[in-house]
PDB file of N, CA and C in Angstrom:
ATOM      1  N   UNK A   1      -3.181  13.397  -5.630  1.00 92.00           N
ATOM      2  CA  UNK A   1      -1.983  12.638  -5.287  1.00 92.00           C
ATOM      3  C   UNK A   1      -1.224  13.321  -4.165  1.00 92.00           C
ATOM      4  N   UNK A   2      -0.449  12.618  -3.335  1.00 96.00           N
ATOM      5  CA  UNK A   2      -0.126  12.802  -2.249  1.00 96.00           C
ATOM      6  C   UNK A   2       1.472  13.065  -2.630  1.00 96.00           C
ATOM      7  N   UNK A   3       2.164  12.131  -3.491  1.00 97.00           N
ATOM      8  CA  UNK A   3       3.242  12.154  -4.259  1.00 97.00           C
ATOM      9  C   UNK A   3       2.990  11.866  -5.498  1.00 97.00           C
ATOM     10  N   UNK A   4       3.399  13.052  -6.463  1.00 97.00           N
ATOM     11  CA  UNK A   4       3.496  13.202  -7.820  1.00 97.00           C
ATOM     12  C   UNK A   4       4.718  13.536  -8.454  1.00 97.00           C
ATOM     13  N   UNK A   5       5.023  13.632  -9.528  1.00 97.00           N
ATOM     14  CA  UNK A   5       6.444  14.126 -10.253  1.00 97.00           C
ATOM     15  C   UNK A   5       6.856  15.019  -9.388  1.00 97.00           C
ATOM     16  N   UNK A   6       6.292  16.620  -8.736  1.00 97.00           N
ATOM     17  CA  UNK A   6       6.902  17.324  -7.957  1.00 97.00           C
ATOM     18  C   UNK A   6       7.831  17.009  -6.738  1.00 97.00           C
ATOM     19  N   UNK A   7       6.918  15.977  -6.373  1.00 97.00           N
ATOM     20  CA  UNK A   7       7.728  15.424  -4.985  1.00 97.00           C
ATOM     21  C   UNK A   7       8.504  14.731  -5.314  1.00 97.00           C
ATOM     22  N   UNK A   8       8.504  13.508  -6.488  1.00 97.00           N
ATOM     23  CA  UNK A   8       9.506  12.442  -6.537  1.00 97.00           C
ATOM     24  C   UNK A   8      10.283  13.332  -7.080  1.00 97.00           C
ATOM     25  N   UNK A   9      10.617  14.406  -8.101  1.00 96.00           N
ATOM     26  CA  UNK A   9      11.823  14.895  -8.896  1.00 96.00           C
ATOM     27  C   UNK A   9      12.985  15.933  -7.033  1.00 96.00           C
ATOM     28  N   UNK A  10      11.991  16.064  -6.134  1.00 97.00           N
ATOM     29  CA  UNK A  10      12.822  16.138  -4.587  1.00 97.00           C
ATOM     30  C   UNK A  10      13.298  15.317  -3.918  1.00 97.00           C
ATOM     31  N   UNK A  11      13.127  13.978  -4.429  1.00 97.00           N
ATOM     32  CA  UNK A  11      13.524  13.200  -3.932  1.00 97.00           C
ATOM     33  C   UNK A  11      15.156  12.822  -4.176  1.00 97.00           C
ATOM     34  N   UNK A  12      15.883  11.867  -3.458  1.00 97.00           N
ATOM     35  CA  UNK A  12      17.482  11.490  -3.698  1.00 97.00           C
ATOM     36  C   UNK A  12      17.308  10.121  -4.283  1.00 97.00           C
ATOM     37  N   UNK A  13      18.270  10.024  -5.259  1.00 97.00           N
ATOM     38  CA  UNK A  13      18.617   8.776  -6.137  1.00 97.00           C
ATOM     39  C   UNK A  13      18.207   7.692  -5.231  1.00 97.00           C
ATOM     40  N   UNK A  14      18.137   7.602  -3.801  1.00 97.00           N
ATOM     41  CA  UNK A  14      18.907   6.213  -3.697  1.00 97.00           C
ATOM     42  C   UNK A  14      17.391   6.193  -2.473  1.00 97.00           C
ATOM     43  N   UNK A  15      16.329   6.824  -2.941  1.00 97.00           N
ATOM     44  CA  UNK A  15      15.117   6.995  -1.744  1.00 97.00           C
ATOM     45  C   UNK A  15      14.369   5.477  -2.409  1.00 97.00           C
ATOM     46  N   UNK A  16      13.768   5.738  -1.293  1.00 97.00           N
ATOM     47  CA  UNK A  16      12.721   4.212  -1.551  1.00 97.00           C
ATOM     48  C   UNK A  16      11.402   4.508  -0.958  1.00 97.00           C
ATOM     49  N   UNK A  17      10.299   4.196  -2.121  1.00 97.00           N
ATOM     50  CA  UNK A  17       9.001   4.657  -1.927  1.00 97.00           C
ATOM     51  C   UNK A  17       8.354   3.371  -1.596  1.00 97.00           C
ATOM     52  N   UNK A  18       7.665   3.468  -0.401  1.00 96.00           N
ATOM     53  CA  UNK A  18       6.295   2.206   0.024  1.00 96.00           C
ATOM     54  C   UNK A  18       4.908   2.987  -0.214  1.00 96.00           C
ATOM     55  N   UNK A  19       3.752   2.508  -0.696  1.00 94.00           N
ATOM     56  CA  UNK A  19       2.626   2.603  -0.757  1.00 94.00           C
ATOM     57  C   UNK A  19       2.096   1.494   0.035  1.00 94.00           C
ATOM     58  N   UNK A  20       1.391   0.812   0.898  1.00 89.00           N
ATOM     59  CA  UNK A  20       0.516   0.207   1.022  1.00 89.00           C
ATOM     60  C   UNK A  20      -0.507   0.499   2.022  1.00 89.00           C
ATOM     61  N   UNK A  21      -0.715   1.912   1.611  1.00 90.00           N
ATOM     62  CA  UNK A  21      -1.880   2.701   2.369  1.00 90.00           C
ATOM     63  C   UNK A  21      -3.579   2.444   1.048  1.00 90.00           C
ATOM     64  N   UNK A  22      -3.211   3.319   0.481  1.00 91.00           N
ATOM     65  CA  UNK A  22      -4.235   3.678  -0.511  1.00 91.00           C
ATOM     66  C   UNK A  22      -3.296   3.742  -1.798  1.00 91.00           C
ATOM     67  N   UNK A  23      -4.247   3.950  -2.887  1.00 91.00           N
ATOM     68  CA  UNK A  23      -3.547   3.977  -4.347  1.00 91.00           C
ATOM     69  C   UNK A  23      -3.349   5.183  -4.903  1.00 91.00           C
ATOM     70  N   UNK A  24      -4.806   6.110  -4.345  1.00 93.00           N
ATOM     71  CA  UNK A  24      -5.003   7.258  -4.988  1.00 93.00           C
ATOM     72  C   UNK A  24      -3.651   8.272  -4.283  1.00 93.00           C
ATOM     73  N   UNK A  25      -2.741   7.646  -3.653  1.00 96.00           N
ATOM     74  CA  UNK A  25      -1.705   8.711  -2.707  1.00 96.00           C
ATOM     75  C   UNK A  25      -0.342   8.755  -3.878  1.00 96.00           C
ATOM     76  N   UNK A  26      -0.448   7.896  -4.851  1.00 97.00           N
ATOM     77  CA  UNK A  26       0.577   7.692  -5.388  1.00 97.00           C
ATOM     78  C   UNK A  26       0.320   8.425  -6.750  1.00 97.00           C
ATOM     79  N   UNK A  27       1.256   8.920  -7.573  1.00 97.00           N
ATOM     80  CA  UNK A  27       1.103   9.152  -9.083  1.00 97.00           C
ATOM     81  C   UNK A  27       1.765   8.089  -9.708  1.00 97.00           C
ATOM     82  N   UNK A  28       0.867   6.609 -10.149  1.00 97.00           N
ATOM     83  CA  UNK A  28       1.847   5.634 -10.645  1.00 97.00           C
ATOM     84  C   UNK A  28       2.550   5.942 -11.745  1.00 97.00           C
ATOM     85  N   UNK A  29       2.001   6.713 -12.685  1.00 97.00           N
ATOM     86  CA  UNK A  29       2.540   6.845 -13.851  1.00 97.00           C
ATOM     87  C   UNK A  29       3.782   8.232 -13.744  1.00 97.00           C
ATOM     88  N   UNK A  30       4.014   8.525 -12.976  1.00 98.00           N
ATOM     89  CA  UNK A  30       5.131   9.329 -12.741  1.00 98.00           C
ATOM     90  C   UNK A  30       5.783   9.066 -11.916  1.00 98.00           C
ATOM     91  N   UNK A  31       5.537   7.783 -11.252  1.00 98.00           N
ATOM     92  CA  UNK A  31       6.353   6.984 -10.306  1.00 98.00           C
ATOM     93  C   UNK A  31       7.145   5.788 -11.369  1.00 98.00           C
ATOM     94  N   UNK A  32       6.895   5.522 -12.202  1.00 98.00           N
ATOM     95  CA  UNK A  32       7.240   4.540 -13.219  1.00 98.00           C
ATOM     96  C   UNK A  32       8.111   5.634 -13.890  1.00 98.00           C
ATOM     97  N   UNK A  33       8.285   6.507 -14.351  1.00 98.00           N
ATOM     98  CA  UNK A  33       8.917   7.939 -15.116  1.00 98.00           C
ATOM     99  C   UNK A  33      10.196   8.094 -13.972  1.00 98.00           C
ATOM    100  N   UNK A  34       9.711   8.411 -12.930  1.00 98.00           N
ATOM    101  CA  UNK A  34      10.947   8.489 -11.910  1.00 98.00           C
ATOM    102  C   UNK A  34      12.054   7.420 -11.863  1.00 98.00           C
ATOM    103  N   UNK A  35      11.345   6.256 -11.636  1.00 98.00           N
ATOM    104  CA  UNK A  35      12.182   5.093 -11.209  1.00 98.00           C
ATOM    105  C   UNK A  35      13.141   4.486 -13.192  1.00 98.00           C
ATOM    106  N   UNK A  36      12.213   4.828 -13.794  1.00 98.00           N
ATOM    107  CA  UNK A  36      13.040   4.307 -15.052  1.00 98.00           C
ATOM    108  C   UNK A  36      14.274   5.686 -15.339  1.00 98.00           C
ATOM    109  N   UNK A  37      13.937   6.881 -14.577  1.00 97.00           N
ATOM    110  CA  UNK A  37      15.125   8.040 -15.040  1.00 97.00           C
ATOM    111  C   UNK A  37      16.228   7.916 -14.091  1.00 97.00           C
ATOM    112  N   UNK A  38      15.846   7.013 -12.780  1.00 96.00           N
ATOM    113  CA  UNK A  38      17.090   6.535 -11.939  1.00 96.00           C
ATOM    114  C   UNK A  38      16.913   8.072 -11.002  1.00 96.00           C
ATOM    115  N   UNK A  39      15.413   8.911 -10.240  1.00 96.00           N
ATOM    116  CA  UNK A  39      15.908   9.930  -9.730  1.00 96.00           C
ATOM    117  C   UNK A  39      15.441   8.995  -8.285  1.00 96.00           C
ATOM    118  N   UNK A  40      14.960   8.045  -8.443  1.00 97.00           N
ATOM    119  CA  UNK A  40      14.640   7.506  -7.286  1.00 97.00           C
ATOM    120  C   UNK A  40      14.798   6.235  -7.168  1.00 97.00           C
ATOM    121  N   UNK A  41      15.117   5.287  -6.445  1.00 97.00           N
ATOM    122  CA  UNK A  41      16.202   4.313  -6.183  1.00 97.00           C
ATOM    123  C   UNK A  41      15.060   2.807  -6.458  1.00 97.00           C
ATOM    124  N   UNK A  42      13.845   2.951  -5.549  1.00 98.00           N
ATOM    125  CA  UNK A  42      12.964   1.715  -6.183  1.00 98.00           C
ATOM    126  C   UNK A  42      11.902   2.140  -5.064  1.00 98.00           C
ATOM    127  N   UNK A  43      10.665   1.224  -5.450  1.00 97.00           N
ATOM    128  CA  UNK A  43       9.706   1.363  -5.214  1.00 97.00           C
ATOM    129  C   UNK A  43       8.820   0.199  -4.599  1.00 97.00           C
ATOM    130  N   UNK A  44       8.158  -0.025  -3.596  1.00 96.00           N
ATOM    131  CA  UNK A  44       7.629  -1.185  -3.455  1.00 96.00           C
ATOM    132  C   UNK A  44       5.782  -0.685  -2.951  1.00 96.00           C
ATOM    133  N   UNK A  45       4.960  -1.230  -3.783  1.00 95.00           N
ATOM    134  CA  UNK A  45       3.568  -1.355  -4.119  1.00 95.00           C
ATOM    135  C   UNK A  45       2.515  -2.207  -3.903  1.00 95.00           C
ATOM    136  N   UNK A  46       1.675  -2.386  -3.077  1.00 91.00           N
ATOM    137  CA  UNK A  46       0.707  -3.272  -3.078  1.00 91.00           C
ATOM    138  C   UNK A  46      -0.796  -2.378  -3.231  1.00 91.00           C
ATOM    139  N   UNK A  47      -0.681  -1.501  -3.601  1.00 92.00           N
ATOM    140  CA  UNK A  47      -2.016  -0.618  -3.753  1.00 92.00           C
ATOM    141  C   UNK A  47      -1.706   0.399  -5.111  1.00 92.00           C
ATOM    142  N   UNK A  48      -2.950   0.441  -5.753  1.00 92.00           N
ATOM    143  CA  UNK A  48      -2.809   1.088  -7.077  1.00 92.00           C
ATOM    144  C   UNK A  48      -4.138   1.694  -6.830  1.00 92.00           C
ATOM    145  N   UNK A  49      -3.872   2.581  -8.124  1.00 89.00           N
ATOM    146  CA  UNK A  49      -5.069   3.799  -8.434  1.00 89.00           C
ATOM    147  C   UNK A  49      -6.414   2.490  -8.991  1.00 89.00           C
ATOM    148  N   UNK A  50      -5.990   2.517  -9.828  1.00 87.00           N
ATOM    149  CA  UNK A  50      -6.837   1.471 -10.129  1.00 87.00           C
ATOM    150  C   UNK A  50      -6.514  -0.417 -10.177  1.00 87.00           C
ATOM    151  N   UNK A  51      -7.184  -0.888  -9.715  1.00 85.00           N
ATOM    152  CA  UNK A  51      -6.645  -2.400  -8.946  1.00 85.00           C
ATOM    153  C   UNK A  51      -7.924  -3.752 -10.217  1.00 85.00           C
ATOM    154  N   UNK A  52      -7.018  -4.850 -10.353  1.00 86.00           N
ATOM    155  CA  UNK A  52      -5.315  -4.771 -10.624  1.00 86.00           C
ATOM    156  C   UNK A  52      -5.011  -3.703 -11.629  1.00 86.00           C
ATOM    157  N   UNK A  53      -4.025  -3.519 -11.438  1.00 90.00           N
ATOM    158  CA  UNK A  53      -2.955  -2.636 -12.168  1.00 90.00           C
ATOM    159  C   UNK A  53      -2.987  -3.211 -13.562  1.00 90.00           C
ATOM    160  N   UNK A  54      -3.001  -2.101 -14.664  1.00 92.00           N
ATOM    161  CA  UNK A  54      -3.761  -2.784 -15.647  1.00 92.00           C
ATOM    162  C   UNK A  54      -1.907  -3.256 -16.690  1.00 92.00           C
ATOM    163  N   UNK A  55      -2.380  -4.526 -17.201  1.00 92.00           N
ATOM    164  CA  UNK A  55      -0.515  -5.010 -18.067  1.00 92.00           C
ATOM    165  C   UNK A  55       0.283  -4.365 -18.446  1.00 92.00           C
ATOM    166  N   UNK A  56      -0.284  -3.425 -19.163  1.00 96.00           N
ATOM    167  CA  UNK A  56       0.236  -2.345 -19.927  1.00 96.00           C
ATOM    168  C   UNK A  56       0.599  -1.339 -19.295  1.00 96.00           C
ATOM    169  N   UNK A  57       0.007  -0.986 -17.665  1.00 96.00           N
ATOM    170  CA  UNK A  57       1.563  -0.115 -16.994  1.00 96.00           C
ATOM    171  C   UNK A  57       2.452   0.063 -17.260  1.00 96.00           C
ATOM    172  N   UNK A  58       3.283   1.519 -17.607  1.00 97.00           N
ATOM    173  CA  UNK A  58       4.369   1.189 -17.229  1.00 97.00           C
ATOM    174  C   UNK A  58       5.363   1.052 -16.125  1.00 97.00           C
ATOM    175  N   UNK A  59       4.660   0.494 -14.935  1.00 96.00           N
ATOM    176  CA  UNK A  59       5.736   0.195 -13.727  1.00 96.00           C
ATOM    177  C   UNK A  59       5.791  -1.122 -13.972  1.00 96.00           C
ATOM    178  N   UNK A  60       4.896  -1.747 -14.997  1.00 95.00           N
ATOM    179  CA  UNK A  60       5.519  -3.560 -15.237  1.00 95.00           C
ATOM    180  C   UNK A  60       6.562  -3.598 -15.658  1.00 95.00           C
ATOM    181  N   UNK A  61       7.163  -2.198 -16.059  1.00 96.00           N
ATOM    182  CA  UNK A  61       8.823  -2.174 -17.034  1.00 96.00           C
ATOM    183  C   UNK A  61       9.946  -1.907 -16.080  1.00 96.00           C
ATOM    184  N   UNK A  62       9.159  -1.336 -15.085  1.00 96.00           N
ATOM    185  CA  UNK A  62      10.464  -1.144 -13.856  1.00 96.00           C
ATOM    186  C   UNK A  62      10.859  -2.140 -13.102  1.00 96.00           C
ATOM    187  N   UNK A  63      12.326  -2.390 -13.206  1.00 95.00           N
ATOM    188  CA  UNK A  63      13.023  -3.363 -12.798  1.00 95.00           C
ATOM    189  C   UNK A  63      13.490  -3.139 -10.964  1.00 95.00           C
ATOM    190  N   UNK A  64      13.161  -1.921 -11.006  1.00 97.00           N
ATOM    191  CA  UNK A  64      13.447  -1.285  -9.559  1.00 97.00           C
ATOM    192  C   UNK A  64      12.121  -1.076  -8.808  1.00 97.00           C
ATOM    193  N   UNK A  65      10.996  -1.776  -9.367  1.00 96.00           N
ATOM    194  CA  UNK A  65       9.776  -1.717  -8.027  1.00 96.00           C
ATOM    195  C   UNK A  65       9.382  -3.383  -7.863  1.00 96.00           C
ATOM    196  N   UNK A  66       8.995  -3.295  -7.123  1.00 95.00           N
ATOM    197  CA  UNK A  66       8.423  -4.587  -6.108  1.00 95.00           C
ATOM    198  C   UNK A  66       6.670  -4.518  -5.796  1.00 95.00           C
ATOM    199  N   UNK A  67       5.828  -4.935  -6.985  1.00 94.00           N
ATOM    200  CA  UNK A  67       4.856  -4.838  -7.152  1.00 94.00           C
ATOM    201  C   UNK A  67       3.884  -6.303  -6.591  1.00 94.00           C
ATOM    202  N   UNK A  68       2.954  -6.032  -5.791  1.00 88.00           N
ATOM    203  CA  UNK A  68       2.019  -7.547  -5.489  1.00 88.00           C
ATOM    204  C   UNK A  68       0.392  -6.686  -5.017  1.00 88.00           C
ATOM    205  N   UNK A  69      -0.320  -7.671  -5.153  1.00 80.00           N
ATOM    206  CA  UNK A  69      -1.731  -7.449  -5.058  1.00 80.00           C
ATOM    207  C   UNK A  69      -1.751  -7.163  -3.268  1.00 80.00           C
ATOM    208  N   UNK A  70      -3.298  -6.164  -2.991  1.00 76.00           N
ATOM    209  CA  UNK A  70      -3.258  -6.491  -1.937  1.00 76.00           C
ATOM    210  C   UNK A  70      -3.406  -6.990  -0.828  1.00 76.00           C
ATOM    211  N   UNK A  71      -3.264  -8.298  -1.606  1.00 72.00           N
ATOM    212  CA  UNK A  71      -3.465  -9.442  -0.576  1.00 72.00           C
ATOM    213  C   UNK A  71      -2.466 -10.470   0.163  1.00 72.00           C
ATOM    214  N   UNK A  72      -0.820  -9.043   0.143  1.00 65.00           N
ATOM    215  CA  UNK A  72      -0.049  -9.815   0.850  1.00 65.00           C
ATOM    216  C   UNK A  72      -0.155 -10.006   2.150  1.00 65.00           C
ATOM    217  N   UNK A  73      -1.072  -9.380   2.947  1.00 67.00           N
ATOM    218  CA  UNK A  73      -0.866  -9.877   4.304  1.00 67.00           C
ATOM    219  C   UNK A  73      -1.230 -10.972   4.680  1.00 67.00           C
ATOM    220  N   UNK A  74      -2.392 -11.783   3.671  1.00 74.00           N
ATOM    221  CA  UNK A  74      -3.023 -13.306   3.849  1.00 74.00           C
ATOM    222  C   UNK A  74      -1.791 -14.651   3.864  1.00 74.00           C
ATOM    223  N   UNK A  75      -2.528 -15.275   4.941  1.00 81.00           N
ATOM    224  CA  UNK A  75      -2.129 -16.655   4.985  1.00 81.00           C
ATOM    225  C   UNK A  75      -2.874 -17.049   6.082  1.00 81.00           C
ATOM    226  N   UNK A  76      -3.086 -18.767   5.619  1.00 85.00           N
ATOM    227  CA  UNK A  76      -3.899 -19.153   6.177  1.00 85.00           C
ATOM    228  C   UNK A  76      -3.659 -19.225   7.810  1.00 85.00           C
ATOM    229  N   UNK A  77      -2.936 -18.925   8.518  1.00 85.00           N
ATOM    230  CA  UNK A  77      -2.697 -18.639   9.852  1.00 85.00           C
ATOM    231  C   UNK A  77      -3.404 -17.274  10.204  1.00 85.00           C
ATOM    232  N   UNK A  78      -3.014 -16.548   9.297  1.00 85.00           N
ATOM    233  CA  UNK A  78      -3.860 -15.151   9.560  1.00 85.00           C
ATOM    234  C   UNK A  78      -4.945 -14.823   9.744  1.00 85.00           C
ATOM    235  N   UNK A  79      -6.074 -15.719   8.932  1.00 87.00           N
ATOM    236  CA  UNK A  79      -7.255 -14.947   8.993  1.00 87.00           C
ATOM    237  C   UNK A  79      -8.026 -15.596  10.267  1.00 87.00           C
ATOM    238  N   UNK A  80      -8.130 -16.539  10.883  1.00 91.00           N
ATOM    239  CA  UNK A  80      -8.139 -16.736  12.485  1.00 91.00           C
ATOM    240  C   UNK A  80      -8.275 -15.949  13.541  1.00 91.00           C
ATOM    241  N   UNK A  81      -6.483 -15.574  13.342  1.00 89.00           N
ATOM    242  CA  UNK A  81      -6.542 -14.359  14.039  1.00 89.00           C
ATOM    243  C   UNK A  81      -7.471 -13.151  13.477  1.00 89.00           C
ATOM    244  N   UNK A  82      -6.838 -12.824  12.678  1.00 87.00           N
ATOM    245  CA  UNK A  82      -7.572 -11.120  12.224  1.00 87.00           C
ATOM    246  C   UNK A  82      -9.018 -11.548  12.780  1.00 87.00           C
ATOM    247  N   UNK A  83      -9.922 -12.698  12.415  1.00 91.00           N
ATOM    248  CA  UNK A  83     -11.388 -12.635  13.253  1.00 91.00           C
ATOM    249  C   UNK A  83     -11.499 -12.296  14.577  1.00 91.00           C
ATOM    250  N   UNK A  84     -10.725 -13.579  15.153  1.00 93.00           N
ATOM    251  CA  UNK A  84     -10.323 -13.414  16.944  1.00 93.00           C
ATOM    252  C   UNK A  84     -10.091 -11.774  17.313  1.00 93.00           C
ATOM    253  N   UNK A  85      -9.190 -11.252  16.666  1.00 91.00           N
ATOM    254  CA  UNK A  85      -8.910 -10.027  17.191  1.00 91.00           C
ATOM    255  C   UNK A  85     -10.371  -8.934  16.747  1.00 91.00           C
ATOM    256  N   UNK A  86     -10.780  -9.381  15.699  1.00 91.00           N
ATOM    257  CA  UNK A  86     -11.714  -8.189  15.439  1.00 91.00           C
ATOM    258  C   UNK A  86     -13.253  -8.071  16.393  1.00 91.00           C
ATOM    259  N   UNK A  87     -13.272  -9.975  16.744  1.00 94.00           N
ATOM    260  CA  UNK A  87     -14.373 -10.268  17.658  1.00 94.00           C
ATOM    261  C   UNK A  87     -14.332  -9.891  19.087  1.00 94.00           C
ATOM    262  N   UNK A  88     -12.886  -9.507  19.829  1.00 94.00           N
ATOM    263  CA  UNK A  88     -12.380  -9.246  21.029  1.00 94.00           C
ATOM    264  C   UNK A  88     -12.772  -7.765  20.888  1.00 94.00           C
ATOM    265  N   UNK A  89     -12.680  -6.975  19.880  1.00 93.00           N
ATOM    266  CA  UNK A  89     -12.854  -5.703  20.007  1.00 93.00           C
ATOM    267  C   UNK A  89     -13.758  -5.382  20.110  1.00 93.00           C
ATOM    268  N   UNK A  90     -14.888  -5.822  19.093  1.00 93.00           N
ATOM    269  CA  UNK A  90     -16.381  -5.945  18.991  1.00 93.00           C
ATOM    270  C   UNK A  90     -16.580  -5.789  20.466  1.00 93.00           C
ATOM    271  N   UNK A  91     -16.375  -6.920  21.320  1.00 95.00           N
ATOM    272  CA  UNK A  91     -16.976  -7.150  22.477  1.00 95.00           C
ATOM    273  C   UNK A  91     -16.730  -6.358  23.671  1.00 95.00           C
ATOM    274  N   UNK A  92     -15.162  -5.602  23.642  1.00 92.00           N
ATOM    275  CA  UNK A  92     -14.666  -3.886  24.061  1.00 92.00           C
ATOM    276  C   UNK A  92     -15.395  -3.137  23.941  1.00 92.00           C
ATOM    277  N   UNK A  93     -16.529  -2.745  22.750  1.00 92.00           N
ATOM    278  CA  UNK A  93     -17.559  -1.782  22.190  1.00 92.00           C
ATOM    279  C   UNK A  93     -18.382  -2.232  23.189  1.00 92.00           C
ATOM    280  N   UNK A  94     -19.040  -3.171  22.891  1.00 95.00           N
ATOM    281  CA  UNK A  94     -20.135  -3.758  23.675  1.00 95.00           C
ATOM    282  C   UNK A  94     -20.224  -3.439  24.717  1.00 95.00           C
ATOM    283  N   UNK A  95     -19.320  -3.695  25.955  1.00 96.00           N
ATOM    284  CA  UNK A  95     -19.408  -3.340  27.299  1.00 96.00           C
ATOM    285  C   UNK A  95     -19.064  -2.059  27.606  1.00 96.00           C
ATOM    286  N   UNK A  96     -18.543  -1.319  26.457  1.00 94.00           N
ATOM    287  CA  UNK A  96     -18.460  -0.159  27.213  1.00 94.00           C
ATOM    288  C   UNK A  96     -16.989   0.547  27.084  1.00 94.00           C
ATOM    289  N   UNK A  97     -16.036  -0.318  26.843  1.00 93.00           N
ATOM    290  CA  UNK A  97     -14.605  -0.415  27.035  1.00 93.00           C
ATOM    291  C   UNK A  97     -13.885   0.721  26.123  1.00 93.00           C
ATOM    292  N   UNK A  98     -12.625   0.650  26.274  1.00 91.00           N
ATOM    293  CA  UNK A  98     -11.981   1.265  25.403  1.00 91.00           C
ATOM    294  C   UNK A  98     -11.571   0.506  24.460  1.00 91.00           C
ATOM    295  N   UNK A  99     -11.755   1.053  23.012  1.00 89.00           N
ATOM    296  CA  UNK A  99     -11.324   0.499  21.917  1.00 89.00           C
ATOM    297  C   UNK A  99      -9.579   0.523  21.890  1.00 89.00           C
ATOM    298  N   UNK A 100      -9.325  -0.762  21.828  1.00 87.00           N
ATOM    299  CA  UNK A 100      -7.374  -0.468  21.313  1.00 87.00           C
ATOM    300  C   UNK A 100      -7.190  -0.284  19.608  1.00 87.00           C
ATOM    301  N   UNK A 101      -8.152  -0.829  19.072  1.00 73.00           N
ATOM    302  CA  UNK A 101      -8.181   0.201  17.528  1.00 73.00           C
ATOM    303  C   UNK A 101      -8.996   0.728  16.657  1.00 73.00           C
ATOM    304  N   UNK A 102      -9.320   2.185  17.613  1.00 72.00           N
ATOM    305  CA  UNK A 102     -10.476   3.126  17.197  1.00 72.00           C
ATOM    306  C   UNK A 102      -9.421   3.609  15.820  1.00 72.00           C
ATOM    307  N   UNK A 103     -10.570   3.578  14.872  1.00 68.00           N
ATOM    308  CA  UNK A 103     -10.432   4.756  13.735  1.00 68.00           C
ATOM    309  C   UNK A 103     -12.069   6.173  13.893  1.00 68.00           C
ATOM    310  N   UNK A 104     -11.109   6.941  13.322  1.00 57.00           N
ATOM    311  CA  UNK A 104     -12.339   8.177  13.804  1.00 57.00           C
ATOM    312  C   UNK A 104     -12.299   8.675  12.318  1.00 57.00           C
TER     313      UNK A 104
END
């Protein structure tokens, strides 16, 4: 974990945690411990350790996180694009070009 009890108990009342990188960066279950003891202000989630997030979490009890699958970036306008753009890049590789979004 990237943030666990150590880090959130450094944190200030009124901080606000985003995840929507990876799941394994988060300690959910001491992120649910934090946010119900009020040391950290709320939380918003679209990535979990393990996906879906199983009912019986307890961050389903926290009234202070903002939990959704991760499939908020979809709509049907979107995925069009996201092709278009991924096929433009493709074709950057191809000739030779510079990539505008290399991951290494």
């Amino acid at each position: 974990y990237f943030i666990g009890s150590s880090e959130l108990e450094r944190m200030k009342p009124s901080a606000i945690l985003v995840n929507t990188a990876r799941g394994g960066l988060v300690d959910t279950t001491a992120l649910a411990k934090a946010l119900q003891g009020g040391e950290i202000g709320f939380a918003g989630l679209d990535v979990f350790e393990e996906e879906p997030l199983d009912m019986e979490h307890p961050l389903w009890n926290c009234g202070n996180a903002f939990l959704t699958s991760h499939t908020s970036w979809y709509s049907e306008e979107s995925v069009p694009k996201l092709q278009e753009l991924a096929a433009e890049e493709a074709v950057r590789g191809l000739r030779g070009e510079s990539l505008k979004n290399r991951v290494n």
